[in-house]
PDB file of C-alpha atoms in Angstrom:
ATOM      1  CA  MET A 245       0.000   0.000   0.000  1.00 89.00           C
ATOM      2  CA  SER A 246       2.842   2.410   0.785  1.00 90.00           C
ATOM      3  CA  ILE A 247       4.364   1.825  -2.662  1.00 94.00           C
ATOM      4  CA  LEU A 248       0.998   2.350  -4.339  1.00 96.00           C
ATOM      5  CA  LEU A 249       0.617   5.585  -2.389  1.00 95.00           C
ATOM      6  CA  LEU A 250       3.995   6.819  -3.591  1.00 96.00           C
ATOM      7  CA  ILE A 251       3.055   6.018  -7.190  1.00 97.00           C
ATOM      8  CA  ALA A 252      -0.272   7.833  -6.735  1.00 97.00           C
ATOM      9  CA  ALA A 253       1.474  10.887  -5.259  1.00 96.00           C
ATOM     10  CA  LEU A 254       3.817  11.007  -8.248  1.00 97.00           C
ATOM     11  CA  THR A 255       1.045  10.603 -10.828  1.00 96.00           C
ATOM     12  CA  PHE A 256      -1.053  13.184  -8.985  1.00 96.00           C
ATOM     13  CA  ALA A 257       1.802  15.680  -9.150  1.00 95.00           C
ATOM     14  CA  GLY A 258       2.543  14.812 -12.772  1.00 93.00           C
ATOM     15  CA  ALA A 259      -1.043  15.109 -14.022  1.00 91.00           C
ATOM     16  CA  PRO A 260      -0.803  18.884 -14.747  1.00 91.00           C
ATOM     17  CA  LEU A 261       2.082  18.187 -17.116  1.00 89.00           C
ATOM     18  CA  LEU A 262      -0.119  15.916 -19.216  1.00 87.00           C
ATOM     19  CA  THR A 263      -3.384  17.829 -18.826  1.00 82.00           C
ATOM     20  CA  PRO A 264      -2.804  21.591 -18.564  1.00 78.00           C
ATOM     21  CA  PHE A 265      -5.718  23.309 -16.830  1.00 78.00           C
ATOM     22  CA  ASN A 266      -6.234  27.040 -16.375  1.00 76.00           C
ATOM     23  CA  GLY A 267      -9.595  26.918 -14.686  1.00 77.00           C
ATOM     24  CA  PHE A 268     -13.070  26.037 -15.833  1.00 83.00           C
ATOM     25  CA  ASP A 269     -14.058  27.390 -19.227  1.00 85.00           C
ATOM     26  CA  PRO A 270     -16.502  30.258 -18.544  1.00 86.00           C
ATOM     27  CA  GLN A 271     -18.546  29.023 -21.511  1.00 89.00           C
ATOM     28  CA  ALA A 272     -18.904  25.547 -19.993  1.00 88.00           C
ATOM     29  CA  TYR A 273     -21.938  26.772 -18.051  1.00 90.00           C
ATOM     30  CA  PRO A 274     -25.375  27.816 -19.406  1.00 91.00           C
ATOM     31  CA  ILE A 275     -24.685  31.193 -17.766  1.00 93.00           C
ATOM     32  CA  PRO A 276     -21.009  31.963 -18.567  1.00 90.00           C
ATOM     33  CA  GLN A 277     -18.919  32.515 -15.435  1.00 89.00           C
ATOM     34  CA  TYR A 278     -16.536  35.328 -16.237  1.00 89.00           C
ATOM     35  CA  ASP A 279     -14.551  36.537 -13.220  1.00 87.00           C
ATOM     36  CA  PRO A 280     -16.947  35.072 -10.593  1.00 92.00           C
ATOM     37  CA  PRO A 281     -16.488  36.494  -7.066  1.00 93.00           C
ATOM     38  CA  VAL A 282     -16.334  33.009  -5.513  1.00 91.00           C
ATOM     39  CA  GLN A 283     -13.101  32.233  -7.347  1.00 91.00           C
ATOM     40  CA  PRO A 284      -9.766  33.138  -5.695  1.00 92.00           C
ATOM     41  CA  SER A 285      -6.914  35.054  -7.285  1.00 89.00           C
ATOM     42  CA  GLY A 286      -4.776  33.077  -9.695  1.00 86.00           C
ATOM     43  CA  TYR A 287      -1.681  33.236  -7.479  1.00 90.00           C
ATOM     44  CA  ALA A 288      -3.467  31.072  -4.894  1.00 90.00           C
ATOM     45  CA  PHE A 289      -3.136  27.981  -7.058  1.00 91.00           C
ATOM     46  CA  ALA A 290       0.633  28.081  -6.533  1.00 92.00           C
ATOM     47  CA  ILE A 291      -0.114  26.234  -3.289  1.00 95.00           C
ATOM     48  CA  TRP A 292      -0.356  23.068  -5.378  1.00 95.00           C
ATOM     49  CA  SER A 293       3.422  23.018  -5.792  1.00 95.00           C
ATOM     50  CA  VAL A 294       3.768  22.851  -2.000  1.00 96.00           C
ATOM     51  CA  ILE A 295       1.036  20.225  -1.689  1.00 97.00           C
ATOM     52  CA  TYR A 296       2.505  18.013  -4.426  1.00 97.00           C
ATOM     53  CA  SER A 297       6.024  18.203  -3.014  1.00 96.00           C
ATOM     54  CA  TRP A 298       4.964  17.600   0.579  1.00 96.00           C
ATOM     55  CA  LEU A 299       2.781  14.612  -0.306  1.00 97.00           C
ATOM     56  CA  ILE A 300       5.615  13.043  -2.309  1.00 97.00           C
ATOM     57  CA  ILE A 301       8.066  13.550   0.568  1.00 96.00           C
ATOM     58  CA  SER A 302       5.537  12.012   2.952  1.00 95.00           C
ATOM     59  CA  ALA A 303       5.040   9.026   0.657  1.00 96.00           C
ATOM     60  CA  LEU A 304       8.804   8.543   0.332  1.00 96.00           C
ATOM     61  CA  ILE A 305       9.151   8.483   4.096  1.00 94.00           C
ATOM     62  CA  GLY A 306       6.303   5.980   4.189  1.00 92.00           C
ATOM     63  CA  VAL A 307       8.204   3.502   2.008  1.00 94.00           C
ATOM     64  CA  THR A 308      11.559   4.010   3.750  1.00 93.00           C
ATOM     65  CA  ILE A 309      12.052   5.013   7.375  1.00 90.00           C
ATOM     66  CA  ARG A 310       8.364   4.502   8.306  1.00 89.00           C
ATOM     67  CA  LYS A 311       7.624   1.446   6.164  1.00 84.00           C
ATOM     68  CA  ASP A 312       7.020  -0.783   9.211  1.00 84.00           C
ATOM     69  CA  ALA A 313       5.319   1.813  11.430  1.00 87.00           C
ATOM     70  CA  ALA A 314       1.856   0.547  12.365  1.00 87.00           C
ATOM     71  CA  GLU A 315       0.513   4.077  12.873  1.00 88.00           C
ATOM     72  CA  TRP A 316       1.342   4.870   9.240  1.00 89.00           C
ATOM     73  CA  ARG A 317      -1.119   2.314   7.850  1.00 90.00           C
ATOM     74  CA  ALA A 318      -4.677   3.419   8.609  1.00 92.00           C
ATOM     75  CA  TYR A 319      -4.621   6.612   6.554  1.00 94.00           C
ATOM     76  CA  ARG A 320      -3.174   5.085   3.381  1.00 94.00           C
ATOM     77  CA  ALA A 321      -6.303   3.624   1.781  1.00 95.00           C
ATOM     78  CA  PRO A 322      -8.419   6.830   1.845  1.00 97.00           C
ATOM     79  CA  LEU A 323      -5.479   9.011   0.803  1.00 97.00           C
ATOM     80  CA  LEU A 324      -4.678   6.622  -2.038  1.00 97.00           C
ATOM     81  CA  GLY A 325      -8.283   6.878  -3.218  1.00 97.00           C
ATOM     82  CA  SER A 326      -8.188  10.669  -3.057  1.00 97.00           C
ATOM     83  CA  LEU A 327      -4.937  10.922  -5.030  1.00 98.00           C
ATOM     84  CA  VAL A 328      -6.111   8.477  -7.691  1.00 97.00           C
ATOM     85  CA  LEU A 329      -9.238  10.567  -8.194  1.00 97.00           C
ATOM     86  CA  GLY A 330      -7.066  13.683  -8.150  1.00 95.00           C
ATOM     87  CA  THR A 331      -4.946  12.291 -10.960  1.00 95.00           C
ATOM     88  CA  LEU A 332      -8.105  12.022 -13.062  1.00 94.00           C
ATOM     89  CA  TRP A 333      -9.605  15.329 -11.970  1.00 94.00           C
ATOM     90  CA  LEU A 334      -7.922  17.641 -14.478  1.00 92.00           C
ATOM     91  CA  ALA A 335      -9.112  15.590 -17.443  1.00 91.00           C
ATOM     92  CA  VAL A 336     -12.633  15.454 -16.010  1.00 93.00           C
ATOM     93  CA  ALA A 337     -12.651  19.191 -15.228  1.00 90.00           C
ATOM     94  CA  SER A 338     -11.691  19.978 -18.811  1.00 87.00           C
ATOM     95  CA  ALA A 339     -14.757  18.108 -20.005  1.00 87.00           C
ATOM     96  CA  SER A 340     -17.495  18.620 -17.396  1.00 91.00           C
ATOM     97  CA  PRO A 341     -17.787  21.037 -14.447  1.00 92.00           C
ATOM     98  CA  ILE A 342     -20.599  18.889 -13.030  1.00 95.00           C
ATOM     99  CA  PHE A 343     -18.585  15.680 -12.870  1.00 95.00           C
ATOM    100  CA  ALA A 344     -15.531  17.655 -11.741  1.00 95.00           C
ATOM    101  CA  THR A 345     -17.533  18.983  -8.788  1.00 96.00           C
ATOM    102  CA  ILE A 346     -18.647  15.478  -7.823  1.00 96.00           C
ATOM    103  CA  LEU A 347     -15.090  14.239  -8.142  1.00 96.00           C
ATOM    104  CA  ILE A 348     -13.505  16.992  -6.061  1.00 97.00           C
ATOM    105  CA  TRP A 349     -15.982  16.367  -3.259  1.00 97.00           C
ATOM    106  CA  ALA A 350     -15.054  12.685  -3.296  1.00 98.00           C
ATOM    107  CA  MET A 351     -11.386  13.733  -3.130  1.00 97.00           C
ATOM    108  CA  LEU A 352     -12.137  15.996  -0.175  1.00 98.00           C
ATOM    109  CA  LEU A 353     -14.094  13.414   1.819  1.00 98.00           C
ATOM    110  CA  LEU A 354     -11.374  10.807   1.323  1.00 98.00           C
ATOM    111  CA  ALA A 355      -8.678  13.336   2.267  1.00 98.00           C
ATOM    112  CA  LEU A 356     -10.561  14.194   5.463  1.00 97.00           C
ATOM    113  CA  ALA A 357     -10.903  10.498   6.273  1.00 97.00           C
ATOM    114  CA  ALA A 358      -7.146  10.120   5.802  1.00 96.00           C
ATOM    115  CA  LEU A 359      -6.441  13.172   7.968  1.00 96.00           C
ATOM    116  CA  GLU A 360      -8.619  11.779  10.747  1.00 94.00           C
ATOM    117  CA  ARG A 361      -6.563   8.555  10.734  1.00 94.00           C
ATOM    118  CA  THR A 362      -3.137  10.187  10.948  1.00 93.00           C
ATOM    119  CA  PRO A 363      -1.193   9.754  14.202  1.00 87.00           C
ATOM    120  CA  VAL A 364      -0.169  12.603  16.475  1.00 80.00           C
ATOM    121  CA  THR A 365       3.480  11.727  15.844  1.00 78.00           C
ATOM    122  CA  ASP A 366       5.405  12.718  12.702  1.00 81.00           C
ATOM    123  CA  ARG A 367       3.151  15.726  12.185  1.00 85.00           C
ATOM    124  CA  MET A 368       5.435  17.483   9.722  1.00 89.00           C
ATOM    125  CA  TYR A 369       5.811  14.393   7.551  1.00 90.00           C
ATOM    126  CA  LEU A 370       2.268  13.065   7.639  1.00 93.00           C
ATOM    127  CA  ARG A 371      -0.517  15.032   9.324  1.00 93.00           C
ATOM    128  CA  ALA A 372       0.648  18.393   7.976  1.00 94.00           C
ATOM    129  CA  PRO A 373       0.856  17.569   4.240  1.00 96.00           C
ATOM    130  CA  ILE A 374      -2.470  15.739   4.312  1.00 97.00           C
ATOM    131  CA  GLY A 375      -3.960  18.599   6.325  1.00 96.00           C
ATOM    132  CA  LEU A 376      -2.806  21.247   3.853  1.00 97.00           C
ATOM    133  CA  TYR A 377      -4.172  19.164   0.985  1.00 97.00           C
ATOM    134  CA  ALA A 378      -7.545  18.677   2.706  1.00 97.00           C
ATOM    135  CA  GLY A 379      -7.727  22.342   3.715  1.00 96.00           C
ATOM    136  CA  TRP A 380      -7.189  23.601   0.192  1.00 96.00           C
ATOM    137  CA  LEU A 381      -9.679  21.032  -1.114  1.00 97.00           C
ATOM    138  CA  THR A 382     -12.269  22.342   1.347  1.00 97.00           C
ATOM    139  CA  GLY A 383     -12.055  25.785  -0.207  1.00 95.00           C
ATOM    140  CA  ALA A 384     -11.799  24.471  -3.767  1.00 95.00           C
ATOM    141  CA  SER A 385     -14.799  22.166  -3.355  1.00 96.00           C
ATOM    142  CA  TRP A 386     -17.053  25.003  -2.264  1.00 96.00           C
ATOM    143  CA  VAL A 387     -15.715  27.232  -5.042  1.00 95.00           C
ATOM    144  CA  SER A 388     -16.717  24.511  -7.486  1.00 94.00           C
ATOM    145  CA  VAL A 389     -20.212  24.426  -5.969  1.00 96.00           C
ATOM    146  CA  GLY A 390     -20.470  28.207  -6.260  1.00 95.00           C
ATOM    147  CA  LEU A 391     -19.466  28.162  -9.911  1.00 94.00           C
ATOM    148  CA  LEU A 392     -21.935  25.393 -10.654  1.00 94.00           C
ATOM    149  CA  GLY A 393     -24.819  27.056  -8.811  1.00 94.00           C
ATOM    150  CA  ALA A 394     -24.306  30.453 -10.445  1.00 93.00           C
ATOM    151  CA  GLY A 395     -23.508  28.893 -13.808  1.00 93.00           C
ATOM    152  CA  TYR A 396     -26.807  27.044 -13.855  1.00 94.00           C
ATOM    153  CA  GLY A 397     -28.810  29.908 -12.348  1.00 91.00           C
ATOM    154  CA  LEU A 398     -29.868  27.957  -9.268  1.00 90.00           C
ATOM    155  CA  ILE A 399     -31.540  30.090  -6.561  1.00 89.00           C
ATOM    156  CA  PHE A 400     -28.828  32.787  -6.339  1.00 86.00           C
ATOM    157  CA  GLY A 401     -26.703  34.780  -8.711  1.00 88.00           C
ATOM    158  CA  GLN A 402     -22.914  35.023  -8.566  1.00 91.00           C
ATOM    159  CA  LEU A 403     -22.919  37.225  -5.457  1.00 94.00           C
ATOM    160  CA  GLY A 404     -25.321  35.019  -3.521  1.00 94.00           C
ATOM    161  CA  TRP A 405     -23.434  31.852  -4.344  1.00 95.00           C
ATOM    162  CA  ALA A 406     -20.114  33.438  -3.404  1.00 95.00           C
ATOM    163  CA  ILE A 407     -21.409  34.463   0.019  1.00 96.00           C
ATOM    164  CA  PHE A 408     -23.151  31.129   0.603  1.00 96.00           C
ATOM    165  CA  CYS A 409     -20.102  29.055  -0.336  1.00 96.00           C
ATOM    166  CA  ILE A 410     -17.673  31.109   1.735  1.00 96.00           C
ATOM    167  CA  LEU A 411     -19.911  30.734   4.785  1.00 97.00           C
ATOM    168  CA  ALA A 412     -20.389  27.016   4.087  1.00 96.00           C
ATOM    169  CA  ALA A 413     -16.644  26.482   3.710  1.00 96.00           C
ATOM    170  CA  LEU A 414     -16.071  28.381   6.949  1.00 96.00           C
ATOM    171  CA  LEU A 415     -18.633  26.304   8.836  1.00 95.00           C
ATOM    172  CA  MET A 416     -17.235  23.066   7.457  1.00 96.00           C
ATOM    173  CA  SER A 417     -13.638  23.958   8.253  1.00 95.00           C
ATOM    174  CA  ILE A 418     -14.465  24.963  11.828  1.00 95.00           C
ATOM    175  CA  SER A 419     -16.333  21.674  12.285  1.00 94.00           C
ATOM    176  CA  VAL A 420     -13.307  19.726  11.044  1.00 94.00           C
ATOM    177  CA  MET A 421     -10.935  21.660  13.279  1.00 93.00           C
ATOM    178  CA  VAL A 422     -13.090  21.197  16.381  1.00 90.00           C
ATOM    179  CA  SER A 423     -13.486  17.495  15.612  1.00 90.00           C
ATOM    180  CA  LEU A 424      -9.829  16.703  14.863  1.00 90.00           C
ATOM    181  CA  ARG A 425      -8.112  19.418  16.937  1.00 84.00           C
ATOM    182  CA  ASN A 426      -4.650  20.775  16.352  1.00 84.00           C
ATOM    183  CA  VAL A 427      -4.620  20.670  12.549  1.00 90.00           C
ATOM    184  CA  PRO A 428      -2.938  24.013  11.727  1.00 91.00           C
ATOM    185  CA  ALA A 429      -1.907  22.885   8.245  1.00 94.00           C
ATOM    186  CA  TYR A 430      -5.561  22.216   7.410  1.00 95.00           C
ATOM    187  CA  ALA A 431      -6.425  25.702   8.670  1.00 94.00           C
ATOM    188  CA  ALA A 432      -3.594  27.137   6.563  1.00 94.00           C
ATOM    189  CA  GLY A 433      -5.059  25.617   3.397  1.00 95.00           C
ATOM    190  CA  VAL A 434      -8.508  27.055   4.098  1.00 96.00           C
ATOM    191  CA  THR A 435      -7.100  30.449   5.116  1.00 95.00           C
ATOM    192  CA  TRP A 436      -4.992  30.644   1.958  1.00 95.00           C
ATOM    193  CA  ALA A 437      -8.118  30.174  -0.156  1.00 95.00           C
ATOM    194  CA  LEU A 438     -10.162  32.731   1.811  1.00 96.00           C
ATOM    195  CA  ILE A 439      -7.447  35.382   1.679  1.00 95.00           C
ATOM    196  CA  ALA A 440      -7.048  34.842  -2.068  1.00 95.00           C
ATOM    197  CA  ILE A 441     -10.795  35.386  -2.526  1.00 95.00           C
ATOM    198  CA  ALA A 442     -10.674  38.522  -0.377  1.00 95.00           C
ATOM    199  CA  ILE A 443      -7.766  39.976  -2.359  1.00 94.00           C
ATOM    200  CA  LYS A 444      -9.365  39.187  -5.683  1.00 92.00           C
ATOM    201  CA  ASP A 445     -12.705  40.804  -4.730  1.00 93.00           C
ATOM    202  CA  ALA A 446     -11.364  43.772  -2.779  1.00 90.00           C
ATOM    203  CA  GLN A 447     -12.136  46.231  -5.577  1.00 89.00           C
ATOM    204  CA  SER A 448     -14.888  44.533  -7.564  1.00 89.00           C
ATOM    205  CA  THR A 449     -17.005  42.880  -4.837  1.00 91.00           C
ATOM    206  CA  PRO A 450     -16.124  44.352  -1.418  1.00 93.00           C
ATOM    207  CA  THR A 451     -18.940  42.517   0.380  1.00 95.00           C
ATOM    208  CA  VAL A 452     -17.501  39.150  -0.611  1.00 95.00           C
ATOM    209  CA  ALA A 453     -13.985  40.373   0.175  1.00 95.00           C
ATOM    210  CA  LEU A 454     -15.062  41.429   3.675  1.00 96.00           C
ATOM    211  CA  ILE A 455     -16.764  38.104   4.406  1.00 95.00           C
ATOM    212  CA  ALA A 456     -13.804  36.115   3.091  1.00 95.00           C
ATOM    213  CA  GLY A 457     -11.354  38.246   5.078  1.00 95.00           C
ATOM    214  CA  LEU A 458     -13.346  37.850   8.293  1.00 95.00           C
ATOM    215  CA  GLY A 459     -13.600  34.129   7.570  1.00 94.00           C
ATOM    216  CA  ALA A 460      -9.822  33.883   7.328  1.00 94.00           C
ATOM    217  CA  MET A 461      -9.500  35.620  10.709  1.00 94.00           C
ATOM    218  CA  ILE A 462     -12.038  33.246  12.266  1.00 93.00           C
ATOM    219  CA  VAL A 463     -10.169  30.208  10.985  1.00 92.00           C
ATOM    220  CA  GLY A 464      -6.960  31.653  12.404  1.00 87.00           C
ATOM    221  CA  GLY A 465      -8.648  32.100  15.773  1.00 86.00           C
ATOM    222  CA  ALA A 466      -9.951  28.542  15.604  1.00 84.00           C
ATOM    223  CA  VAL A 467      -6.364  27.283  15.324  1.00 80.00           C
ATOM    224  CA  LEU A 468      -5.691  28.721  18.792  1.00 79.00           C
ATOM    225  CA  TRP A 469      -8.987  27.488  20.217  1.00 75.00           C
ATOM    226  CA  THR A 470      -8.444  23.918  19.016  1.00 72.00           C
ATOM    227  CA  SER A 471      -4.795  23.690  20.097  1.00 69.00           C
ATOM    228  CA  PRO A 472      -3.890  21.161  22.809  1.00 62.00           C
ATOM    229  CA  MET A 473      -2.831  23.933  25.196  1.00 47.00           C
ATOM    230  CA  VAL A 474      -6.409  25.210  25.368  1.00 45.00           C
ATOM    231  CA  HIS A 475      -7.866  21.755  25.956  1.00 46.00           C
ATOM    232  CA  THR A 476      -5.131  20.202  28.072  1.00 43.00           C
ATOM    233  CA  SER A 477      -7.644  19.018  30.644  1.00 38.00           C
ATOM    234  CA  ASP A 478      -9.681  17.180  27.980  1.00 39.00           C
ATOM    235  CA  ASP A 479      -6.821  15.354  26.249  1.00 36.00           C
TER     236      ASP A 479
END
């Protein structure tokens, strides 16, 4: 399983080389989504280089110095599933925003399952890279929902879907942090997405920028609230 996970991490990181993707085609929706407020600034996607590298390093450690560690086994199956789906995601996203949204949610749920099964030891080599990956996926999954909802004219327009999805992502991330406790890398992934949305909308959609900025501050506060020092008596 550890070898399969390493292969999956490598193929996941190599997928963009075979399937270049610059975001969903605005014309892929019945209502074209040009510059939607729910979408973060382009620079934010540079986080993938960190995620790819960190996951590969983690997988390498898993097949070498931690190959016989029992606590490094439980998370592998869900993470493997998430990375296999992630390898396919770019090709699917190029063809269908609907199926891409379904797929990214499956990736997220599997990544969260993997994060839940990581041990408290080896945080920097295991819990942190999976946490960053799951945190970014939390933001990206709700962005995908917002694009789909606005693109198909469901209930809200672009503004309504942006606000709804930011609040939903915030609620979900806080729930994960309270449940798992002490997952700062997960919080970092979510915060990165929220700040990128706030920066992108600062001039064009200040309401969304304000909500995203406040959301990033709340997630940062939740890191302190869910740290072991605050809950020493419960642990």
